[in-house]
mmCIF file of C-alpha atoms in Angstrom:
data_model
loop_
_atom_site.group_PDB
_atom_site.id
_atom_site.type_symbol
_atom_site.label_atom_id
_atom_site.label_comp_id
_atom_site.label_asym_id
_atom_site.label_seq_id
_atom_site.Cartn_x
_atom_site.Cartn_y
_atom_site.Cartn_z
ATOM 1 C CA UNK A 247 -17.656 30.116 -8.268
ATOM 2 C CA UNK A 248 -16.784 26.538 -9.709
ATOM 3 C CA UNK A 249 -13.845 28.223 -11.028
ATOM 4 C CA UNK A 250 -12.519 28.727 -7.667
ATOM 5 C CA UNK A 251 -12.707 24.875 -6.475
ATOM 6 C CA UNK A 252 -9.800 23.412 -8.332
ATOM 7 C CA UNK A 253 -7.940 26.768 -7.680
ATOM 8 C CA UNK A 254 -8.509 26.388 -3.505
ATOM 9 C CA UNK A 255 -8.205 22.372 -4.009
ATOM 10 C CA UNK A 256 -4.622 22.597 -5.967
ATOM 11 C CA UNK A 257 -3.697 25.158 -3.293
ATOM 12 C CA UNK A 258 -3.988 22.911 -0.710
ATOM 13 C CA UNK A 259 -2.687 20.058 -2.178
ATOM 14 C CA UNK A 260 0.410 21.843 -2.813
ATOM 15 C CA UNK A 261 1.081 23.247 0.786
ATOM 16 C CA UNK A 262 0.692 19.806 1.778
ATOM 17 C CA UNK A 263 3.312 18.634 -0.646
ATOM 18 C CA UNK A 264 5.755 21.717 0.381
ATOM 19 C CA UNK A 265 5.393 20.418 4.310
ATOM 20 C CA UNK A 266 5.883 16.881 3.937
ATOM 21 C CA UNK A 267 6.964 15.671 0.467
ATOM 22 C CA UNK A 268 9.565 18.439 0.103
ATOM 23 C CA UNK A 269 11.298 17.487 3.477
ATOM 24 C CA UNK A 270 15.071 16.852 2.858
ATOM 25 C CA UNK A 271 14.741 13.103 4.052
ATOM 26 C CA UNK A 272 11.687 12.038 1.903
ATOM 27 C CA UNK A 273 13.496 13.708 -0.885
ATOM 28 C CA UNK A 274 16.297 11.948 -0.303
ATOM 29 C CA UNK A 275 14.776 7.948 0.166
ATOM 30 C CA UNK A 276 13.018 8.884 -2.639
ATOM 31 C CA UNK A 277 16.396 10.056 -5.385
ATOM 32 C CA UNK A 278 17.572 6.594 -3.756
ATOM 33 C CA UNK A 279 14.925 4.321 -4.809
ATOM 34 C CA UNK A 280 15.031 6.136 -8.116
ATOM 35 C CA UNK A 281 18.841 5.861 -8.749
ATOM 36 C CA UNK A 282 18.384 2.203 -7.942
ATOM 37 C CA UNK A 283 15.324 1.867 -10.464
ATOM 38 C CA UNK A 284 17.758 3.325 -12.952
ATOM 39 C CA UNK A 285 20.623 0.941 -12.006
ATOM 40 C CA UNK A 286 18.606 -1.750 -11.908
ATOM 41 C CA UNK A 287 15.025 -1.680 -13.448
ATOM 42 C CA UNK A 288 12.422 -4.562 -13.362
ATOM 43 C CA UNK A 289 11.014 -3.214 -17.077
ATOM 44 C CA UNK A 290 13.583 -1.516 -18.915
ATOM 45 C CA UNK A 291 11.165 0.205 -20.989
ATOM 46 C CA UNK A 292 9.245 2.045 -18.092
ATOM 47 C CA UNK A 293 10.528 5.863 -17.785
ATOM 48 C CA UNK A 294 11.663 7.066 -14.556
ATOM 49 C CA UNK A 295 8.876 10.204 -14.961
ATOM 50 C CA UNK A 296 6.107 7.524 -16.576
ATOM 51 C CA UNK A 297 2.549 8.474 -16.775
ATOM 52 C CA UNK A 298 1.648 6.319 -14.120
ATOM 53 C CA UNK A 299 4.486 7.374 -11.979
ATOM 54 C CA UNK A 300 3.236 11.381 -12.426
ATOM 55 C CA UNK A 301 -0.390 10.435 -11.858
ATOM 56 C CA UNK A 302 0.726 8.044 -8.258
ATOM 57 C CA UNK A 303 2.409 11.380 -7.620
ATOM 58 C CA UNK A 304 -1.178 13.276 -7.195
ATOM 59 C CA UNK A 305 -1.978 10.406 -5.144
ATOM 60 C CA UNK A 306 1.008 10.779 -2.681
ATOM 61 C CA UNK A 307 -0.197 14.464 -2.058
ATOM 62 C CA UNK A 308 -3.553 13.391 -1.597
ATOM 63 C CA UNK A 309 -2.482 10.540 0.172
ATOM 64 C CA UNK A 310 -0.586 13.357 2.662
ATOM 65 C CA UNK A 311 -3.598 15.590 3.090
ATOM 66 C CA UNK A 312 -5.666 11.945 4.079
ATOM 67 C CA UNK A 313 -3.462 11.812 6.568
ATOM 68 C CA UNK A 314 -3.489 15.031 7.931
ATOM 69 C CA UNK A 315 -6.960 15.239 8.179
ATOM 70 C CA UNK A 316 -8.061 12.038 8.892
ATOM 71 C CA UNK A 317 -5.534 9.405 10.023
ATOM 72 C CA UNK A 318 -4.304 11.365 12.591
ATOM 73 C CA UNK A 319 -7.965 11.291 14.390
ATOM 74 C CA UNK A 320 -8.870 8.015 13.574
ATOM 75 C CA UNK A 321 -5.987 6.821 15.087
ATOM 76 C CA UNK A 322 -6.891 8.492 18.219
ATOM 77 C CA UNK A 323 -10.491 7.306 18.019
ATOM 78 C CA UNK A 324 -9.308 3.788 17.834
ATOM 79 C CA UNK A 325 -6.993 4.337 20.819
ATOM 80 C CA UNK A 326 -10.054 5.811 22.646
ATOM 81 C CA UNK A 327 -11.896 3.129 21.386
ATOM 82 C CA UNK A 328 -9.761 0.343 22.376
ATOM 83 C CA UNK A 329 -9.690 2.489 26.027
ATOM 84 C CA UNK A 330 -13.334 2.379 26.964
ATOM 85 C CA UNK A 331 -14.137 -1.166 25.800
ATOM 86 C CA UNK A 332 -10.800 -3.649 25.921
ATOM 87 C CA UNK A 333 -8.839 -1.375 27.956
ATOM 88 C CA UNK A 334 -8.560 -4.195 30.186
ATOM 89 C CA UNK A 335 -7.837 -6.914 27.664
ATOM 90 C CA UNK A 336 -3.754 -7.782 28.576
ATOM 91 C CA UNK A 337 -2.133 -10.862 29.168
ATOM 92 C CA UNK A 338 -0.356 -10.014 32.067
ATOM 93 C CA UNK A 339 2.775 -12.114 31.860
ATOM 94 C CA UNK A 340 3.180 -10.411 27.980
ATOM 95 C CA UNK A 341 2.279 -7.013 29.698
ATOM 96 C CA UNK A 342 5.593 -7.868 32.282
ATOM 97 C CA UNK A 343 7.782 -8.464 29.129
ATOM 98 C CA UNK A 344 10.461 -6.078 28.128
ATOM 99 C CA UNK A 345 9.414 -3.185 25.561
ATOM 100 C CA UNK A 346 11.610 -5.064 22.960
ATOM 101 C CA UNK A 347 10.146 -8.219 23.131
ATOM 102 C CA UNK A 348 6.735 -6.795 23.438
ATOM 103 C CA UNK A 349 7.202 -5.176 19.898
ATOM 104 C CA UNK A 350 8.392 -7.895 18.397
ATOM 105 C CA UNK A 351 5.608 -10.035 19.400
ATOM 106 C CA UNK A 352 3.044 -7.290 18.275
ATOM 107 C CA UNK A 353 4.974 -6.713 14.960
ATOM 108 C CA UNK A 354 4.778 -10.711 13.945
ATOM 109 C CA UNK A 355 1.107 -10.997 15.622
ATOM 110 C CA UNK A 356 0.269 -8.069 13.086
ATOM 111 C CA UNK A 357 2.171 -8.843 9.986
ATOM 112 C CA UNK A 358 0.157 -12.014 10.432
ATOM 113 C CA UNK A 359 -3.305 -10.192 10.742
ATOM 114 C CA UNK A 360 -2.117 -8.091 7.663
ATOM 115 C CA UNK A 361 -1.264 -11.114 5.456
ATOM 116 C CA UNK A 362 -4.903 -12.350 6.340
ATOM 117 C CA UNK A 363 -6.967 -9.181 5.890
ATOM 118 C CA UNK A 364 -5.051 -8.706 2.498
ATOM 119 C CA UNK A 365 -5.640 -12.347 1.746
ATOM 120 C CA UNK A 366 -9.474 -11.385 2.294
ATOM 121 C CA UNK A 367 -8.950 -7.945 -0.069
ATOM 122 C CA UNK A 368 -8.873 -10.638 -2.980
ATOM 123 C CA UNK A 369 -11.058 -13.307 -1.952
ATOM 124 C CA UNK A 370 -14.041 -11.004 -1.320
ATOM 125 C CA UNK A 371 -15.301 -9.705 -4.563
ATOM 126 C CA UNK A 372 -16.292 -6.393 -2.969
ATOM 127 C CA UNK A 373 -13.425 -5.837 -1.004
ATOM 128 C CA UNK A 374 -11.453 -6.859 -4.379
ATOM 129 C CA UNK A 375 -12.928 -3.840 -6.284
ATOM 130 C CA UNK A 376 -11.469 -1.320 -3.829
ATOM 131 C CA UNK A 377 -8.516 -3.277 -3.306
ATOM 132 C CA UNK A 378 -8.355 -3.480 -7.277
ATOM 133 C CA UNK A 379 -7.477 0.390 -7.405
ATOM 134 C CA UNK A 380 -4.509 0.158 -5.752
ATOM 135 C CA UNK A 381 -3.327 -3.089 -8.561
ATOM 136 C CA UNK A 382 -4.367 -0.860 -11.107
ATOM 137 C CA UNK A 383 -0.985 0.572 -11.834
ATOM 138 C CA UNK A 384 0.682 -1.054 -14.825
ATOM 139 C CA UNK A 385 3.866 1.280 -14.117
ATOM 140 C CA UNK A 386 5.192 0.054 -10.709
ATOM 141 C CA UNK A 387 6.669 2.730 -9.018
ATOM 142 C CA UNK A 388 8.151 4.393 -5.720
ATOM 143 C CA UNK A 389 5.014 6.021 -5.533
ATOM 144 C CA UNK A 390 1.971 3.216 -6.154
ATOM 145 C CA UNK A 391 1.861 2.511 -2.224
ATOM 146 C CA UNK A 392 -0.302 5.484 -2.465
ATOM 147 C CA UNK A 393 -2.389 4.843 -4.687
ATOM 148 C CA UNK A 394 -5.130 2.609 -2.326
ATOM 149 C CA UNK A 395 -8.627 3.623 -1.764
ATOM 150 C CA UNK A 396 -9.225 5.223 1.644
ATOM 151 C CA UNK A 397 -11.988 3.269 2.683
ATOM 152 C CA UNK A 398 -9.580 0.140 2.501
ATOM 153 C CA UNK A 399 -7.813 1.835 5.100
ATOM 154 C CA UNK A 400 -10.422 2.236 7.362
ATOM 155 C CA UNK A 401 -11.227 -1.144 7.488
ATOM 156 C CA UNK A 402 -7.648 -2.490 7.816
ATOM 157 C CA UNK A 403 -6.328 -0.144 10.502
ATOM 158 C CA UNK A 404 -7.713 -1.215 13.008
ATOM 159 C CA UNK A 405 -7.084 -4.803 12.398
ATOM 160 C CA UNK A 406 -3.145 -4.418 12.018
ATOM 161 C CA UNK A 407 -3.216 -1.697 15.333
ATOM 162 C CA UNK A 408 -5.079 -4.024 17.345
ATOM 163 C CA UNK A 409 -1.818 -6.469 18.902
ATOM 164 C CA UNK A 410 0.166 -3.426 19.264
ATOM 165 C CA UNK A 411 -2.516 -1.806 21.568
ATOM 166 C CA UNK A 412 -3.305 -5.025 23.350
ATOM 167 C CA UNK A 413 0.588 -5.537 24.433
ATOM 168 C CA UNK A 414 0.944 -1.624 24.816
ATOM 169 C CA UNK A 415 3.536 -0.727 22.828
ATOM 170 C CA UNK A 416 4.861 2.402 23.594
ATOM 171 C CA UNK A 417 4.442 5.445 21.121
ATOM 172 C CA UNK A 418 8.228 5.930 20.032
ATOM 173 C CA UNK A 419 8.157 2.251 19.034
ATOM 174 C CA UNK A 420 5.515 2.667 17.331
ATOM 175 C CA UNK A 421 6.523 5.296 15.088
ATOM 176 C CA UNK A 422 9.872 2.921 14.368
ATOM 177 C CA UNK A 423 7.806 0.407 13.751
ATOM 178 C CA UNK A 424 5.726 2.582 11.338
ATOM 179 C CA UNK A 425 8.625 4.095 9.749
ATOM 180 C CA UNK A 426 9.965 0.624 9.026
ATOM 181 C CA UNK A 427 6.917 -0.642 7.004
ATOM 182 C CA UNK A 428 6.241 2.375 5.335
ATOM 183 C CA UNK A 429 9.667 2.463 3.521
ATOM 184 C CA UNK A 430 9.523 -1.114 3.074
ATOM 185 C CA UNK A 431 6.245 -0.571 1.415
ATOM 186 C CA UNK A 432 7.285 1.959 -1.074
ATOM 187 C CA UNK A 433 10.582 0.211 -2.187
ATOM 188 C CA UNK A 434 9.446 -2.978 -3.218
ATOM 189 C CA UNK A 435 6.348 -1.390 -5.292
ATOM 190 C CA UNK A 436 9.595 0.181 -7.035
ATOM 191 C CA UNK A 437 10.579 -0.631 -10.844
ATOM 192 C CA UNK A 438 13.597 -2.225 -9.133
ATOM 193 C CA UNK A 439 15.110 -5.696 -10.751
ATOM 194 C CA UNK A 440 16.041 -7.524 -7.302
ATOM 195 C CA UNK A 441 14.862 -10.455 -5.111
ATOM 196 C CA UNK A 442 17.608 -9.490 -1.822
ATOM 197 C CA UNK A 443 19.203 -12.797 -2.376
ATOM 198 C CA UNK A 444 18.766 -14.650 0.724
ATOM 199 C CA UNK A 445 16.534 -11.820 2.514
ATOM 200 C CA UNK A 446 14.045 -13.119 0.365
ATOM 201 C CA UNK A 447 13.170 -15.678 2.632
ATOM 202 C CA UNK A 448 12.407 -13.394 5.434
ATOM 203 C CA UNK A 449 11.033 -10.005 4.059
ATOM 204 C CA UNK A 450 8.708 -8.886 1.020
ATOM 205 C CA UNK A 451 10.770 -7.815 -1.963
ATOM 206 C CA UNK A 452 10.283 -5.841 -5.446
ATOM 207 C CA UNK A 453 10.520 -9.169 -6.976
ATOM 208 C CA UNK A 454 7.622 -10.600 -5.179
ATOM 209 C CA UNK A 455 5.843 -7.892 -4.683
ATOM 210 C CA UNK A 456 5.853 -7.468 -8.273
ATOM 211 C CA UNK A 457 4.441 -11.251 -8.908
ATOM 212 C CA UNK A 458 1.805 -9.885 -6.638
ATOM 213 C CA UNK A 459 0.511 -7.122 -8.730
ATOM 214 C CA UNK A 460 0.888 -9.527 -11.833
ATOM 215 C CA UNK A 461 -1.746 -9.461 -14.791
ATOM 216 C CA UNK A 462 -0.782 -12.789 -15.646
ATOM 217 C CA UNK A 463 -3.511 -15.291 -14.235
ATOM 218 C CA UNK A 464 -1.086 -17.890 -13.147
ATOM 219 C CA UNK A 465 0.246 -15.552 -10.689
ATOM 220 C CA UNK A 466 -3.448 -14.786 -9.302
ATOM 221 C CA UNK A 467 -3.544 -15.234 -5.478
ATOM 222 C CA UNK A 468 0.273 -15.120 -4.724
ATOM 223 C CA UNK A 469 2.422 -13.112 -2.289
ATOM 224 C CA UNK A 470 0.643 -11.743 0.165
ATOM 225 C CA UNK A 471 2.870 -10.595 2.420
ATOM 226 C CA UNK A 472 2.980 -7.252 3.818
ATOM 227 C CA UNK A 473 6.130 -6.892 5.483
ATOM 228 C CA UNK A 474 7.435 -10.616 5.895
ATOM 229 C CA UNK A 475 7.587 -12.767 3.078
ATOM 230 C CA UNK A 476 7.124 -16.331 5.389
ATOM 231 C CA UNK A 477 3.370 -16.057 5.853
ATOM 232 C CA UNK A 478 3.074 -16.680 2.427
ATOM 233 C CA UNK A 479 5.534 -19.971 2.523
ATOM 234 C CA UNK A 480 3.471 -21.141 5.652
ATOM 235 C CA UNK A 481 0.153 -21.083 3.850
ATOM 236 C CA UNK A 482 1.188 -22.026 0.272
ATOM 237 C CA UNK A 483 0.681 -19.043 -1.175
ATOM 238 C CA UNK A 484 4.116 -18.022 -2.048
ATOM 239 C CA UNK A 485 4.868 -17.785 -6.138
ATOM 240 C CA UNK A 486 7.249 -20.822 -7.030
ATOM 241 C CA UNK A 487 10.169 -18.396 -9.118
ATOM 242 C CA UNK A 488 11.776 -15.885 -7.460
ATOM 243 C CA UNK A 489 13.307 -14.773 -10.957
ATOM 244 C CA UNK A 490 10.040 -13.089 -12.530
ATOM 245 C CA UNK A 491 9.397 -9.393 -13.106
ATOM 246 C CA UNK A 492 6.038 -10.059 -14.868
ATOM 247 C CA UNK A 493 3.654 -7.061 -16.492
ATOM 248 C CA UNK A 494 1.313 -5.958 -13.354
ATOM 249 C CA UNK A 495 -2.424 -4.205 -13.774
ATOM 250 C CA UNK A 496 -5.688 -5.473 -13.604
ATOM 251 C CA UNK A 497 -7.878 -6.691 -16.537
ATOM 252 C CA UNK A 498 -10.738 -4.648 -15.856
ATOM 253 C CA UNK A 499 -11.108 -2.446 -18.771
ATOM 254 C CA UNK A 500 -13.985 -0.154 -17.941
ATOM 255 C CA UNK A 501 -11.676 1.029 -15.396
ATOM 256 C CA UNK A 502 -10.399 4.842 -15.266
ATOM 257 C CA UNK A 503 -6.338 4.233 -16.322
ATOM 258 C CA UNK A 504 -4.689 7.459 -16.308
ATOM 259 C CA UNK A 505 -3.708 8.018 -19.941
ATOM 260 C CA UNK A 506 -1.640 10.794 -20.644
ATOM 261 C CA UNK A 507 0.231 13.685 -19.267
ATOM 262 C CA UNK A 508 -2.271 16.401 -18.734
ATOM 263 C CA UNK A 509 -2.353 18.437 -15.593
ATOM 264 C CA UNK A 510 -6.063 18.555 -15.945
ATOM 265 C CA UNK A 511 -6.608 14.779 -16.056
ATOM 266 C CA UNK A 512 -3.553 14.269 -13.168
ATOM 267 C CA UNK A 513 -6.104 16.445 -11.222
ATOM 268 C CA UNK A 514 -9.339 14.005 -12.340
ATOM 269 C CA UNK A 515 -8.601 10.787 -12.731
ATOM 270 C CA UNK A 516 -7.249 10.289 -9.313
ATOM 271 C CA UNK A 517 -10.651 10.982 -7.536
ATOM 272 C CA UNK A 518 -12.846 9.397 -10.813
ATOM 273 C CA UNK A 519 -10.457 5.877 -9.048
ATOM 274 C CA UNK A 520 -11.702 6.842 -5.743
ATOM 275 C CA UNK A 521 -15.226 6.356 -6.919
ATOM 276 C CA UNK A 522 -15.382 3.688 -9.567
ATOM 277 C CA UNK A 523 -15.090 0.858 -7.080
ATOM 278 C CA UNK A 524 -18.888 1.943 -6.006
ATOM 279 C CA UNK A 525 -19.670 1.872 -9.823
ATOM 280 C CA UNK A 526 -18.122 -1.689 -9.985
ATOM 281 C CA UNK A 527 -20.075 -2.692 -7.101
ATOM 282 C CA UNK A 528 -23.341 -1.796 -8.324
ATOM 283 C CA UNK A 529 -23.098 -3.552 -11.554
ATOM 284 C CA UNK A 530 -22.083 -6.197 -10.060
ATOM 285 C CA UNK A 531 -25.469 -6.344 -7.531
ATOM 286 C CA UNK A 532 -27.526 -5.466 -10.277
ATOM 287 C CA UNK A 533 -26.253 -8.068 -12.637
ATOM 288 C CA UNK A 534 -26.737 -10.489 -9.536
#
């Protein structure tokens, strides 16, 4: 019988990856970000197939099935949510406002609530230790935005959704919207050597992205920007060089690093990361 789990589990992993990741278009972003990484790498040493990049690619197909099976109804229970008890919470001369403007209003308004709630992520010693799973990658790669702990996501949904429900934005431009940030996401958490010149000043890059994840402690609290790089500039938080490509990780060395290629421990390690945040967090209260 125990035989069968990992059988069923890899199974199912697996059909997820063959309906999403396999799709012509992700496959194609993705040979993109890695030709550039090539062309262009932040650590010259880090192999295009690394360890960590092999083990981040267990997390994108587990990251795929958490979204099939869960985002998709906590989305709606959020709408529903939203529905019964601020349904009627619009101001009425933003609600008049073209569709246009009204997204870009509710993409600044919740940029701004992401900078803060990932702001909080490492200012709140509990919400640093699940946070801390998704810095723990010391190989940057296309494939570390999905490597994050689930029950961050819970908690930070709902914060980022809430100005695009409150100024109604319609679905279609909300799945632009989506699309935007979620390949924005994944190509500046690439091993890719470039700051976008002048973009910089406007949108989160590799480069400072990269300061972000930094091991270094004089980079500690930097760059918090999710998808615009000005929040951090507003607040003072933005790292002073925009020429560094620093070593990233965390220094936490009970932590479970994955490290080396074995299919068996690509298949472990992921979910013994899932739960060693609660093992953090309980020697931490009992130390207290």
């Amino acid at each position: 019988m125990l035989g069968r789990v990992p059988e069923a589990l890899l199974d199912t992993l697996v059909s997820v990856a063959q309906a999403t990741v396999l799709r012509p278009v992700f496959v194609l972003a993705v040979a993109c970000i890695l030709l550039w990484e090539r062309l262009a790498p932040a650590d010259e040493e880090q192999p295009t197939f690394s360890v960590g990049f092999l083990n981040d690619g267990v997390w994108v197909v587990l990251g795929l099935a958490f979204q099939a099976s869960a985002v998709v109804a906590y989305a709606h229970m959020l709408k529903q949510a939203y529905d019964a008890n601020l349904g009627g919470l619009r101001v009425q001369s933003i609600a008049q406002l073209p569709e246009g403007a009204r997204l870009a209003l509710g993409v600044v308004v919740s940029d701004l609530l992401g900078w803060f709630q990932h702001w909080v992520k490492h200012k709140v010693p509990w919400f640093w230790q699940v946070h801390a799973v998704h810095h723990s990658q010391r190989q940057l790669n296309v494939f570390t935005d999905f490597r994050f702990h689930y029950g961050e996501y819970l908690i930070s949904r709902p914060i980022v959704m809430l100005p695009l429900l409150v100024l109604g934005i319609s679905a279609p431009s909300f799945l632009l919207y989506n699309l935007f940030t979620t390949w924005q996401t994944r190509f500046y958490h690439a091993n890719i050597r470039t700051n976008l010149g002048p973009l910089r000043f406007i949108f989160v890059t590799p480069q400072s992205h990269r300061v972000h994840h930094s091991i270094e402690t004089r980079h500690r609290d930097t760059n918090f920007g999710v998808m615009f790089s000005f929040w951090d500039r507003l607040f003072g938080t933005q790292s002073a060089s925009a020429e560094e490509y620093p070593r990233t990780g965390i220094e936490d060395p009970a932590f479970p690093m994955e490290q080396r290629a074995s299919p068996l421990g690509f298949l472990v390690v992921p979910f013994k990361q899932l739960v060693y945040p609660f093992v953090a967090i309980a020697k931490g209260s009992r130390r207290a």
